[in-house]
CSV table of C-alpha atoms in Angstrom, one decimal:
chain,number,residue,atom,x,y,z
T,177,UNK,CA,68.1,-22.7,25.1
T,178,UNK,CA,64.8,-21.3,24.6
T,179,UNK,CA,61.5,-23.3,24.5
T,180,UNK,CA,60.0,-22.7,21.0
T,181,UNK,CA,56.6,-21.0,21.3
T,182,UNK,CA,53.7,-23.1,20.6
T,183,UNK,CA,52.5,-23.2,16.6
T,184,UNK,CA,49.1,-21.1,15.8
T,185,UNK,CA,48.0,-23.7,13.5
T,186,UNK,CA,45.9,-27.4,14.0
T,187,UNK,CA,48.3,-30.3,12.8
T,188,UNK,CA,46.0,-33.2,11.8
T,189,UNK,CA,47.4,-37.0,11.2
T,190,UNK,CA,47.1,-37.3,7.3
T,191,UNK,CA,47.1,-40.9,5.2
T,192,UNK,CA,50.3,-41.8,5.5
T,193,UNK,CA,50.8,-39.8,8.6
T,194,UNK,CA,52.0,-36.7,6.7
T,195,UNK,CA,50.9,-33.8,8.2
T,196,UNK,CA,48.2,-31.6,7.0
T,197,UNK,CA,48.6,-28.3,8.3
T,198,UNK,CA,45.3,-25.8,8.7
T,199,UNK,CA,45.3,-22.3,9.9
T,200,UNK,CA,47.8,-19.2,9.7
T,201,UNK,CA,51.3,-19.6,8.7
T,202,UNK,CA,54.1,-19.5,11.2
T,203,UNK,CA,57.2,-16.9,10.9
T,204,UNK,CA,59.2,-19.9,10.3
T,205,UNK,CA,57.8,-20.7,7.6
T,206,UNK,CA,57.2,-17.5,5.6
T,207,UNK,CA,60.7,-16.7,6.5
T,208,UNK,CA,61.6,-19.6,4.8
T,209,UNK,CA,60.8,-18.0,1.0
T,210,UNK,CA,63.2,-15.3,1.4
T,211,UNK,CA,66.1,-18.0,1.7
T,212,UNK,CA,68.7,-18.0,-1.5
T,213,UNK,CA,68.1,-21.0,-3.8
T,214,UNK,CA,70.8,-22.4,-6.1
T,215,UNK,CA,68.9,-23.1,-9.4
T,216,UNK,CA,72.3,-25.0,-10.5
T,217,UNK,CA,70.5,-27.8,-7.8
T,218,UNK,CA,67.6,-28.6,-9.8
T,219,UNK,CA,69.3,-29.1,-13.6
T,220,UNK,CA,66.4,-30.1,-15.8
T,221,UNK,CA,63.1,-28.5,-14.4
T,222,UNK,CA,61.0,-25.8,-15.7
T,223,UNK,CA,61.7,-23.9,-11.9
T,224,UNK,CA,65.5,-23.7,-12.8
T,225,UNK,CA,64.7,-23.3,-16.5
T,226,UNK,CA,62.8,-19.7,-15.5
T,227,UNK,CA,64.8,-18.8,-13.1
T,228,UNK,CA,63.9,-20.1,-9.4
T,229,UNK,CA,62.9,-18.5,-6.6
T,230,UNK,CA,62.9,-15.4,-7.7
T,231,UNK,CA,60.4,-15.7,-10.5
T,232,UNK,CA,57.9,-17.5,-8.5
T,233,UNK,CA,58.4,-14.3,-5.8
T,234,UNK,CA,57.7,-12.0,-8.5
T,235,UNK,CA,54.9,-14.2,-10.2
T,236,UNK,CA,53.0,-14.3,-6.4
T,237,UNK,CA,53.8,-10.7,-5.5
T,238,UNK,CA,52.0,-9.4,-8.4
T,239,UNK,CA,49.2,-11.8,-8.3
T,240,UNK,CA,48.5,-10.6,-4.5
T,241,UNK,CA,48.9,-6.9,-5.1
T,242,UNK,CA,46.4,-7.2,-8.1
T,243,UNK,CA,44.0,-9.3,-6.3
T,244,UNK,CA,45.0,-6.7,-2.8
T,245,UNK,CA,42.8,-4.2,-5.6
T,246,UNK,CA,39.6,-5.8,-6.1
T,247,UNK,CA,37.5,-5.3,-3.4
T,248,UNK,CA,35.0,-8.2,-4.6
T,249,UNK,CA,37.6,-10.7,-5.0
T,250,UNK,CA,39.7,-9.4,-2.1
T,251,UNK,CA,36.9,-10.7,-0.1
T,252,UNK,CA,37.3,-14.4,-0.8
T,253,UNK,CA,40.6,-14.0,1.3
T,254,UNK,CA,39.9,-14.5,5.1
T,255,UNK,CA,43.1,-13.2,6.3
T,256,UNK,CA,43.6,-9.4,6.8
T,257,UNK,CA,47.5,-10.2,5.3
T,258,UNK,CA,48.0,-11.3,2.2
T,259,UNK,CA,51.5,-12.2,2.6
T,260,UNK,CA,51.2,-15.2,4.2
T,261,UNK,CA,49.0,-16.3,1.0
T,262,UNK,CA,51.5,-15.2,-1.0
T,263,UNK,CA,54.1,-17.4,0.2
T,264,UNK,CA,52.3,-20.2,0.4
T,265,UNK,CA,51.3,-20.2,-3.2
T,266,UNK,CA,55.1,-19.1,-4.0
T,267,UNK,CA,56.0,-22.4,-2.1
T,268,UNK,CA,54.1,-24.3,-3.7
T,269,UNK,CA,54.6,-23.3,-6.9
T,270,UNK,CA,58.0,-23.6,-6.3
T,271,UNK,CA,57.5,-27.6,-5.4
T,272,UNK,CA,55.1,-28.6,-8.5
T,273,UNK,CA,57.8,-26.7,-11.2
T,274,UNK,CA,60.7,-29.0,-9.6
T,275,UNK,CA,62.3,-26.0,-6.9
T,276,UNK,CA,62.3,-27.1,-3.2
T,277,UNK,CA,60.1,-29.0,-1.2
T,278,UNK,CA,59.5,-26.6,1.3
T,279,UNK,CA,56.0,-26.6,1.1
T,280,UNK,CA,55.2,-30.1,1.8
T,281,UNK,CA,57.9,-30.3,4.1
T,282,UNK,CA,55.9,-27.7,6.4
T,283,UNK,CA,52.6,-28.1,5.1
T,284,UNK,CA,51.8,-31.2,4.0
T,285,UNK,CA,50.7,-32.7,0.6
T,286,UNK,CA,49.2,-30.0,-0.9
T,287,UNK,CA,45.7,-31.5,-1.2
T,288,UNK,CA,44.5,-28.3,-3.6
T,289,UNK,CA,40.8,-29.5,-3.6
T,290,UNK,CA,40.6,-30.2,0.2
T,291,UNK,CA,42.7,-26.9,1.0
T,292,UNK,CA,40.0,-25.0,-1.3
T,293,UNK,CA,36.9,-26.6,-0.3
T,294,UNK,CA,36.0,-23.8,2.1
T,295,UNK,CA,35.3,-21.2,-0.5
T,296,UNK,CA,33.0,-20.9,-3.1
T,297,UNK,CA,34.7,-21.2,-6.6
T,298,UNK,CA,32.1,-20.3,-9.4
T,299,UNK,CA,32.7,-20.0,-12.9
T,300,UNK,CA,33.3,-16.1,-12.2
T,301,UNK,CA,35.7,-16.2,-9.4
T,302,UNK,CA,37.6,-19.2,-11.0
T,303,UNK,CA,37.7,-16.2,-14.2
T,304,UNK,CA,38.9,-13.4,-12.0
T,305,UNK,CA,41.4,-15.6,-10.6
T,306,UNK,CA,43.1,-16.6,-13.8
T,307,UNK,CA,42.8,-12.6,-14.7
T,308,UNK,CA,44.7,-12.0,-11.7
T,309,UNK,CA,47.5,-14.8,-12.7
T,310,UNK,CA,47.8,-13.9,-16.1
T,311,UNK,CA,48.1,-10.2,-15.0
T,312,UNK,CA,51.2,-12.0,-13.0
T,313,UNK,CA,52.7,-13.9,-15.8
T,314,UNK,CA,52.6,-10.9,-17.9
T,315,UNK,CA,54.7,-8.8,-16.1
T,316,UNK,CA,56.8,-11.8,-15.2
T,317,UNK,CA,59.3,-11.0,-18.0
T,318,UNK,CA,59.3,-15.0,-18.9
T,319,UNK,CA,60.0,-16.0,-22.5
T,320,UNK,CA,56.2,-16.9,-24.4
T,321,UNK,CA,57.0,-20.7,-24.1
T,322,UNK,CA,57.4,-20.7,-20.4
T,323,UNK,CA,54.4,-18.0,-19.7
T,324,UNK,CA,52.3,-20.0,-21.8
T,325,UNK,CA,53.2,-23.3,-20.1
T,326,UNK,CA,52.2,-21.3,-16.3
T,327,UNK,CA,49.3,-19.9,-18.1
T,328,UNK,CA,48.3,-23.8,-19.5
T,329,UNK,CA,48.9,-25.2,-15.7
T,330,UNK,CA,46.8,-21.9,-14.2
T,331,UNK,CA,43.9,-22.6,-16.3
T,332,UNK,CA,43.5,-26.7,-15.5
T,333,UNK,CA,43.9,-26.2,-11.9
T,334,UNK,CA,41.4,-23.2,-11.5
T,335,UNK,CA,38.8,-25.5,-13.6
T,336,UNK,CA,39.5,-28.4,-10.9
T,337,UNK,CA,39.0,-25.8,-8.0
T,338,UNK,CA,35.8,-25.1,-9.6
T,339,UNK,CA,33.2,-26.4,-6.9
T,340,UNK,CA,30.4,-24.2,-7.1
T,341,UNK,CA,27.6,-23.9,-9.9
T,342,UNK,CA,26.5,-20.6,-11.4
């Protein structure tokens, strides 16, 4: 059996000693959004409602290939990859519509404020963001209920995330 390499991230003791994980993404872990999900496991939700994992891929995907094209937004992202971004969101997403806990389970709580802290989010960039995400939802394919619900969700959080003035 082969020792397992060492993680290139910092694991820090969180309240309640759940784990809040800073730095790159391992393999493991973005391997783990290609997995197949049953959507017949999570009756009820709004994930299994539009269609599980593979929404959420689609939704992400297209965010990070528009934002991949705007070389003054682009810039906000410190990591030459966007995958890694991309799956992290798709993860989480996944969590908050009632899909999988895989995000937590590797990540920690999300802790959105504290995870976005490092970057300056003005009233502009907080725009350009949700004009990235609504780009995303509209070529999602979802019915006008469920893209309006993401949109709804989309707008609070980038308001929340908001932690720069003009």
């Amino acid at each position: 059996m082969s020792e397992r390499p060492e993680l290139p991230h910092t694991v820090r003791s969180a309240p309640l000693n759940r784990p809040i994980v800073l730095g790159p993404s391992t393999q493991e872990f973005l391997d783990l959004a290609e997995l197949p999900i049953d959507v017949s496991q999570y009756p009820g939700t709004f994930y299994s409602e539009v269609g599980g994992r593979e929404v959420f891929a689609k939704i992400t995907k297209a965010f990070y290939a528009s934002v991949a094209e705007d070389t003054d937004f682009r810039a906000m992202y410190p990591e030459k990859d966007l995958h890694p971004a991309q799956v992290r969101l798709q993860l989480f997403l996944e969590q908050y519509w009632g899909g999988p806990t895989t995000y937590s389970e590797h990540r920690g709580h999300p802790r959105l404020r504290m995870r976005h802290g490092n970057f300056p989010v003005n009233s502009h960039y907080r725009d350009v963001w949700l004009a990235h995400m609504n780009k995303a939802i509209d070529q999602s394919g979802l019915s006008p209920l469920h893209a309006e619900t993401l949109r709804d969700y989309f707008e609070r959080a980038a308001h929340s995330l908001q932690n720069t003035s003009d």
